[in-house]
mmCIF file of C-alpha atoms in Angstrom:
data_model
loop_
_atom_site.group_PDB
_atom_site.id
_atom_site.type_symbol
_atom_site.label_atom_id
_atom_site.label_comp_id
_atom_site.label_asym_id
_atom_site.label_seq_id
_atom_site.Cartn_x
_atom_site.Cartn_y
_atom_site.Cartn_z
ATOM 1 C CA UNK A 1 0.130 0.520 0.283
ATOM 2 C CA UNK A 2 1.457 3.403 -0.959
ATOM 3 C CA UNK A 3 2.852 5.811 2.272
ATOM 4 C CA UNK A 4 0.730 7.934 3.433
ATOM 5 C CA UNK A 5 1.850 11.611 4.372
ATOM 6 C CA UNK A 6 -0.519 11.073 7.331
ATOM 7 C CA UNK A 7 -3.970 13.627 7.897
ATOM 8 C CA UNK A 8 -2.494 15.792 10.856
ATOM 9 C CA UNK A 9 0.628 16.067 8.598
ATOM 10 C CA UNK A 10 -1.744 17.495 6.111
ATOM 11 C CA UNK A 11 -3.692 19.112 8.403
ATOM 12 C CA UNK A 12 -0.575 21.512 9.726
ATOM 13 C CA UNK A 13 0.809 22.142 6.435
ATOM 14 C CA UNK A 14 4.035 20.445 7.486
ATOM 15 C CA UNK A 15 5.124 19.341 4.470
ATOM 16 C CA UNK A 16 6.714 20.973 1.784
ATOM 17 C CA UNK A 17 5.352 20.638 -1.712
ATOM 18 C CA UNK A 18 5.874 20.934 -4.481
ATOM 19 C CA UNK A 19 2.511 21.831 -7.159
ATOM 20 C CA UNK A 20 2.103 19.373 -10.068
ATOM 21 C CA UNK A 21 1.056 20.682 -13.709
ATOM 22 C CA UNK A 22 -2.454 18.020 -12.861
ATOM 23 C CA UNK A 23 -3.412 20.362 -9.579
ATOM 24 C CA UNK A 24 -2.868 23.585 -11.953
ATOM 25 C CA UNK A 25 -4.923 22.039 -14.603
ATOM 26 C CA UNK A 26 -8.098 21.008 -13.061
ATOM 27 C CA UNK A 27 -7.993 24.094 -10.995
ATOM 28 C CA UNK A 28 -8.605 26.886 -14.759
ATOM 29 C CA UNK A 29 -11.215 24.373 -15.866
ATOM 30 C CA UNK A 30 -13.098 25.567 -12.296
ATOM 31 C CA UNK A 31 -12.370 28.566 -12.245
ATOM 32 C CA UNK A 32 -12.941 28.698 -15.982
ATOM 33 C CA UNK A 33 -16.157 26.680 -15.919
ATOM 34 C CA UNK A 34 -17.845 27.354 -12.727
ATOM 35 C CA UNK A 35 -21.303 24.460 -13.422
ATOM 36 C CA UNK A 36 -22.496 22.542 -11.419
ATOM 37 C CA UNK A 37 -21.404 19.038 -13.958
ATOM 38 C CA UNK A 38 -17.367 19.877 -13.231
ATOM 39 C CA UNK A 39 -18.052 19.154 -9.562
ATOM 40 C CA UNK A 40 -19.675 15.871 -9.763
ATOM 41 C CA UNK A 41 -16.718 12.483 -8.794
ATOM 42 C CA UNK A 42 -16.378 9.190 -9.285
ATOM 43 C CA UNK A 43 -15.882 7.862 -6.051
ATOM 44 C CA UNK A 44 -14.987 3.977 -6.390
ATOM 45 C CA UNK A 45 -14.091 2.044 -3.368
ATOM 46 C CA UNK A 46 -13.234 -1.791 -2.611
ATOM 47 C CA UNK A 47 -15.682 -3.719 -0.231
ATOM 48 C CA UNK A 48 -14.319 -6.452 2.687
ATOM 49 C CA UNK A 49 -14.739 -9.133 0.018
ATOM 50 C CA UNK A 50 -13.805 -7.775 -3.212
ATOM 51 C CA UNK A 51 -16.688 -6.030 -4.248
ATOM 52 C CA UNK A 52 -15.997 -2.811 -6.783
ATOM 53 C CA UNK A 53 -18.317 0.180 -5.742
ATOM 54 C CA UNK A 54 -19.245 2.771 -7.561
ATOM 55 C CA UNK A 55 -20.889 6.157 -6.944
ATOM 56 C CA UNK A 56 -20.866 9.919 -7.411
ATOM 57 C CA UNK A 57 -19.666 12.321 -4.875
ATOM 58 C CA UNK A 58 -18.928 15.836 -4.812
ATOM 59 C CA UNK A 59 -15.535 17.460 -5.250
ATOM 60 C CA UNK A 60 -15.904 19.472 -1.496
ATOM 61 C CA UNK A 61 -12.290 22.250 -2.735
ATOM 62 C CA UNK A 62 -8.745 21.794 -1.477
ATOM 63 C CA UNK A 63 -6.977 20.665 2.291
ATOM 64 C CA UNK A 64 -5.916 24.754 2.754
ATOM 65 C CA UNK A 65 -7.556 26.630 -0.119
ATOM 66 C CA UNK A 66 -5.514 25.422 -2.731
ATOM 67 C CA UNK A 67 -2.726 22.788 -0.796
ATOM 68 C CA UNK A 68 -0.444 22.169 -3.501
ATOM 69 C CA UNK A 69 -0.162 17.754 -2.602
ATOM 70 C CA UNK A 70 -3.920 17.814 -3.573
ATOM 71 C CA UNK A 71 -5.561 17.187 -1.341
ATOM 72 C CA UNK A 72 -9.024 17.572 -1.884
ATOM 73 C CA UNK A 73 -12.625 16.590 0.289
ATOM 74 C CA UNK A 74 -15.906 15.922 -0.073
ATOM 75 C CA UNK A 75 -19.252 14.865 2.321
ATOM 76 C CA UNK A 76 -20.600 11.106 2.997
ATOM 77 C CA UNK A 77 -23.397 9.403 5.265
ATOM 78 C CA UNK A 78 -21.977 7.976 8.527
ATOM 79 C CA UNK A 79 -24.092 5.405 8.338
ATOM 80 C CA UNK A 80 -23.017 4.575 4.456
ATOM 81 C CA UNK A 81 -21.185 1.434 2.926
ATOM 82 C CA UNK A 82 -18.364 4.024 1.679
ATOM 83 C CA UNK A 83 -17.117 4.279 5.327
ATOM 84 C CA UNK A 84 -17.014 0.853 5.788
ATOM 85 C CA UNK A 85 -15.079 0.206 2.520
ATOM 86 C CA UNK A 86 -12.579 2.749 3.190
ATOM 87 C CA UNK A 87 -11.921 2.125 7.327
ATOM 88 C CA UNK A 88 -10.854 -1.899 5.300
ATOM 89 C CA UNK A 89 -8.799 -0.390 2.533
ATOM 90 C CA UNK A 90 -8.211 3.563 2.452
ATOM 91 C CA UNK A 91 -6.939 3.420 -1.497
ATOM 92 C CA UNK A 92 -9.833 4.946 -3.775
ATOM 93 C CA UNK A 93 -9.787 6.277 -6.819
ATOM 94 C CA UNK A 94 -11.725 9.223 -8.332
ATOM 95 C CA UNK A 95 -12.491 9.669 -12.003
ATOM 96 C CA UNK A 96 -13.183 13.504 -12.713
ATOM 97 C CA UNK A 97 -14.861 13.722 -16.044
ATOM 98 C CA UNK A 98 -14.249 17.900 -17.485
ATOM 99 C CA UNK A 99 -17.074 18.102 -19.786
ATOM 100 C CA UNK A 100 -16.253 21.119 -21.236
ATOM 101 C CA UNK A 101 -12.437 20.628 -22.091
ATOM 102 C CA UNK A 102 -13.018 16.792 -22.597
ATOM 103 C CA UNK A 103 -10.487 16.465 -19.675
ATOM 104 C CA UNK A 104 -10.375 13.533 -17.615
ATOM 105 C CA UNK A 105 -7.801 12.580 -14.237
ATOM 106 C CA UNK A 106 -7.775 9.649 -12.971
ATOM 107 C CA UNK A 107 -6.218 10.129 -8.892
ATOM 108 C CA UNK A 108 -5.312 7.612 -6.654
ATOM 109 C CA UNK A 109 -5.314 8.631 -3.464
ATOM 110 C CA UNK A 110 -5.776 7.359 0.431
ATOM 111 C CA UNK A 111 -8.723 8.226 2.598
ATOM 112 C CA UNK A 112 -9.001 9.924 5.409
ATOM 113 C CA UNK A 113 -11.723 10.358 7.852
ATOM 114 C CA UNK A 114 -13.080 12.943 10.834
ATOM 115 C CA UNK A 115 -15.892 11.955 12.082
ATOM 116 C CA UNK A 116 -17.561 13.888 15.384
ATOM 117 C CA UNK A 117 -15.328 11.194 17.158
ATOM 118 C CA UNK A 118 -11.757 12.162 15.790
ATOM 119 C CA UNK A 119 -9.555 13.426 17.927
ATOM 120 C CA UNK A 120 -7.204 15.463 16.279
ATOM 121 C CA UNK A 121 -8.762 19.909 16.798
ATOM 122 C CA UNK A 122 -7.503 20.524 14.006
ATOM 123 C CA UNK A 123 -9.080 17.697 11.880
ATOM 124 C CA UNK A 124 -12.064 18.126 13.980
ATOM 125 C CA UNK A 125 -12.145 22.295 13.423
ATOM 126 C CA UNK A 126 -11.554 22.226 9.594
ATOM 127 C CA UNK A 127 -14.977 18.991 9.185
ATOM 128 C CA UNK A 128 -16.756 21.564 11.732
ATOM 129 C CA UNK A 129 -15.933 24.815 8.705
ATOM 130 C CA UNK A 130 -16.857 22.544 6.025
ATOM 131 C CA UNK A 131 -20.366 22.238 7.997
ATOM 132 C CA UNK A 132 -20.651 25.219 7.534
ATOM 133 C CA UNK A 133 -19.992 26.034 4.284
ATOM 134 C CA UNK A 134 -22.997 23.827 3.293
ATOM 135 C CA UNK A 135 -26.544 24.742 2.281
ATOM 136 C CA UNK A 136 -29.598 24.016 4.635
ATOM 137 C CA UNK A 137 -30.982 21.560 2.289
ATOM 138 C CA UNK A 138 -27.656 19.572 2.133
ATOM 139 C CA UNK A 139 -27.356 19.865 5.711
ATOM 140 C CA UNK A 140 -30.719 18.002 5.775
ATOM 141 C CA UNK A 141 -29.741 14.549 4.810
ATOM 142 C CA UNK A 142 -28.261 13.894 7.569
ATOM 143 C CA UNK A 143 -31.002 13.350 9.504
ATOM 144 C CA UNK A 144 -32.785 11.527 6.771
ATOM 145 C CA UNK A 145 -32.848 7.633 7.612
ATOM 146 C CA UNK A 146 -29.994 5.563 7.210
ATOM 147 C CA UNK A 147 -29.028 4.350 3.767
ATOM 148 C CA UNK A 148 -29.917 2.029 1.834
ATOM 149 C CA UNK A 149 -32.686 1.669 4.382
ATOM 150 C CA UNK A 150 -36.276 -0.110 3.140
ATOM 151 C CA UNK A 151 -39.338 2.779 2.482
ATOM 152 C CA UNK A 152 -42.032 -0.073 3.777
ATOM 153 C CA UNK A 153 -45.611 2.008 1.764
ATOM 154 C CA UNK A 154 -48.219 0.791 -0.401
ATOM 155 C CA UNK A 155 -47.979 4.370 -2.130
ATOM 156 C CA UNK A 156 -46.362 5.252 -5.392
ATOM 157 C CA UNK A 157 -45.747 7.912 -4.466
ATOM 158 C CA UNK A 158 -41.367 8.094 -4.426
ATOM 159 C CA UNK A 159 -41.186 5.425 -7.337
ATOM 160 C CA UNK A 160 -38.701 4.448 -9.479
ATOM 161 C CA UNK A 161 -40.487 6.320 -12.904
ATOM 162 C CA UNK A 162 -41.909 8.849 -10.559
ATOM 163 C CA UNK A 163 -39.136 11.830 -12.080
ATOM 164 C CA UNK A 164 -40.030 12.403 -15.891
ATOM 165 C CA UNK A 165 -37.848 14.468 -16.661
ATOM 166 C CA UNK A 166 -34.714 15.802 -14.495
ATOM 167 C CA UNK A 167 -32.236 17.712 -16.800
ATOM 168 C CA UNK A 168 -32.379 21.421 -15.399
ATOM 169 C CA UNK A 169 -29.487 21.992 -13.845
ATOM 170 C CA UNK A 170 -28.073 25.055 -11.688
ATOM 171 C CA UNK A 171 -25.246 26.607 -11.481
ATOM 172 C CA UNK A 172 -23.186 27.260 -8.621
ATOM 173 C CA UNK A 173 -22.681 30.269 -6.310
ATOM 174 C CA UNK A 174 -19.162 28.167 -4.552
ATOM 175 C CA UNK A 175 -16.821 25.327 -4.192
ATOM 176 C CA UNK A 176 -19.651 24.512 -1.514
ATOM 177 C CA UNK A 177 -22.459 24.692 -2.830
ATOM 178 C CA UNK A 178 -24.216 22.214 -4.977
ATOM 179 C CA UNK A 179 -28.008 22.359 -6.019
ATOM 180 C CA UNK A 180 -29.739 20.078 -8.771
ATOM 181 C CA UNK A 181 -33.575 21.656 -10.792
ATOM 182 C CA UNK A 182 -36.006 18.638 -11.488
ATOM 183 C CA UNK A 183 -38.987 19.605 -13.779
ATOM 184 C CA UNK A 184 -41.871 18.238 -13.535
ATOM 185 C CA UNK A 185 -41.778 16.052 -11.705
ATOM 186 C CA UNK A 186 -44.682 13.178 -11.287
ATOM 187 C CA UNK A 187 -45.545 11.892 -8.488
ATOM 188 C CA UNK A 188 -48.043 9.133 -7.206
ATOM 189 C CA UNK A 189 -50.594 8.475 -5.891
ATOM 190 C CA UNK A 190 -50.723 7.275 -0.950
ATOM 191 C CA UNK A 191 -49.585 8.919 1.861
ATOM 192 C CA UNK A 192 -45.699 9.013 1.600
ATOM 193 C CA UNK A 193 -44.150 6.694 4.363
ATOM 194 C CA UNK A 194 -42.675 8.934 7.662
ATOM 195 C CA UNK A 195 -39.132 7.644 5.656
ATOM 196 C CA UNK A 196 -40.148 9.624 3.551
ATOM 197 C CA UNK A 197 -41.764 13.083 5.816
ATOM 198 C CA UNK A 198 -38.624 13.279 7.691
ATOM 199 C CA UNK A 199 -36.739 14.471 4.080
ATOM 200 C CA UNK A 200 -39.288 17.469 4.294
ATOM 201 C CA UNK A 201 -38.492 18.496 7.769
ATOM 202 C CA UNK A 202 -37.530 22.393 9.357
ATOM 203 C CA UNK A 203 -34.141 21.899 11.508
ATOM 204 C CA UNK A 204 -34.377 23.515 14.550
ATOM 205 C CA UNK A 205 -31.150 26.291 15.237
ATOM 206 C CA UNK A 206 -29.317 24.404 16.493
ATOM 207 C CA UNK A 207 -30.465 21.427 14.169
ATOM 208 C CA UNK A 208 -27.824 24.014 11.844
ATOM 209 C CA UNK A 209 -25.442 25.001 13.575
ATOM 210 C CA UNK A 210 -24.244 21.859 14.939
ATOM 211 C CA UNK A 211 -22.591 19.126 12.891
ATOM 212 C CA UNK A 212 -25.312 15.456 13.261
ATOM 213 C CA UNK A 213 -23.721 12.741 14.607
ATOM 214 C CA UNK A 214 -23.896 11.354 10.862
ATOM 215 C CA UNK A 215 -21.852 14.189 8.849
ATOM 216 C CA UNK A 216 -18.523 12.879 7.951
ATOM 217 C CA UNK A 217 -16.250 14.677 5.919
ATOM 218 C CA UNK A 218 -13.043 13.170 4.010
ATOM 219 C CA UNK A 219 -9.771 14.488 2.946
ATOM 220 C CA UNK A 220 -8.051 12.885 -0.573
ATOM 221 C CA UNK A 221 -3.874 11.898 -0.720
ATOM 222 C CA UNK A 222 -3.064 11.792 -4.147
ATOM 223 C CA UNK A 223 -0.227 8.808 -4.470
ATOM 224 C CA UNK A 224 -0.701 8.984 -8.834
ATOM 225 C CA UNK A 225 -2.934 10.788 -11.575
ATOM 226 C CA UNK A 226 -3.328 10.073 -14.936
ATOM 227 C CA UNK A 227 -4.822 12.443 -16.962
ATOM 228 C CA UNK A 228 -6.043 12.339 -20.488
ATOM 229 C CA UNK A 229 -7.188 15.197 -22.530
ATOM 230 C CA UNK A 230 -9.254 14.430 -26.209
ATOM 231 C CA UNK A 231 -8.210 16.491 -28.092
ATOM 232 C CA UNK A 232 -6.420 15.951 -31.471
ATOM 233 C CA UNK A 233 -4.012 14.068 -31.472
ATOM 234 C CA UNK A 234 -5.038 12.187 -26.987
ATOM 235 C CA UNK A 235 -2.423 12.649 -24.822
ATOM 236 C CA UNK A 236 -1.350 10.820 -21.288
ATOM 237 C CA UNK A 237 -0.317 12.619 -18.715
ATOM 238 C CA UNK A 238 1.377 10.336 -15.827
ATOM 239 C CA UNK A 239 1.624 12.175 -12.487
ATOM 240 C CA UNK A 240 3.472 10.275 -9.167
ATOM 241 C CA UNK A 241 3.899 11.825 -5.726
ATOM 242 C CA UNK A 242 7.545 10.491 -4.313
ATOM 243 C CA UNK A 243 7.900 11.480 -0.599
ATOM 244 C CA UNK A 244 11.094 12.295 0.098
ATOM 245 C CA UNK A 245 12.908 9.509 3.309
ATOM 246 C CA UNK A 246 11.901 11.276 6.305
ATOM 247 C CA UNK A 247 8.129 12.223 4.837
ATOM 248 C CA UNK A 248 9.276 16.137 5.202
ATOM 249 C CA UNK A 249 8.992 16.822 1.573
ATOM 250 C CA UNK A 250 6.544 16.566 -1.351
ATOM 251 C CA UNK A 251 7.520 15.860 -5.108
ATOM 252 C CA UNK A 252 5.730 15.421 -8.392
ATOM 253 C CA UNK A 253 6.888 13.933 -11.639
ATOM 254 C CA UNK A 254 5.180 13.427 -14.492
ATOM 255 C CA UNK A 255 5.520 11.351 -17.963
ATOM 256 C CA UNK A 256 4.459 11.344 -21.361
ATOM 257 C CA UNK A 257 2.275 7.971 -22.126
ATOM 258 C CA UNK A 258 0.769 6.449 -24.653
ATOM 259 C CA UNK A 259 -3.454 7.449 -24.286
#
């Protein structure tokens, strides 16, 4: 397994860093094309029995406001399967496709979990700061019933065919704000179950201010990046992280390779 600098070092910026070309490329793209789809990334993990899982998460910004080592963040529910996967095997891969420039970044990384039980003060401060940047609708999701829980209802209130069109997306005002607009939603008959109603309840002022116990911040520490540019000709650059023996310095080396 790849060596990790360690979450504490990443947080307190005690490691000397050299910004890599792949980080510059992503930052440039996000600066020029600040829309919702550019911040959706595909996260792959592996379960304890070797079953791969892939799902979409939202890029929540760089650690330390653009840390040059490339560490980035996303959030998740402590009760979700990805937490069990990362606990068993913190090696993850992210596939990030930027449609405006037709660039793909496959990022191998080590995932660090920051939950309510995390003892380090700097890590907990990072988690709380991220919570404070979230929209109210995002905060509400952490008070939903457990992810994957079966909704017991006889109605078709929320059925796989309930949404006829979900093509409208809104622009982003910040890296921590993602909103998807749904139009022409056709709800079925019957009464929504308690699980459905939980999604619509209002949060108390304390719930808005204090992070939910299930709210979890994930910090991803990149170790390898493959950058594919679907141009003519097609270009590919592989970026490899190199750590000094004392792990006090990070250096990125890149190579032009056959796509």
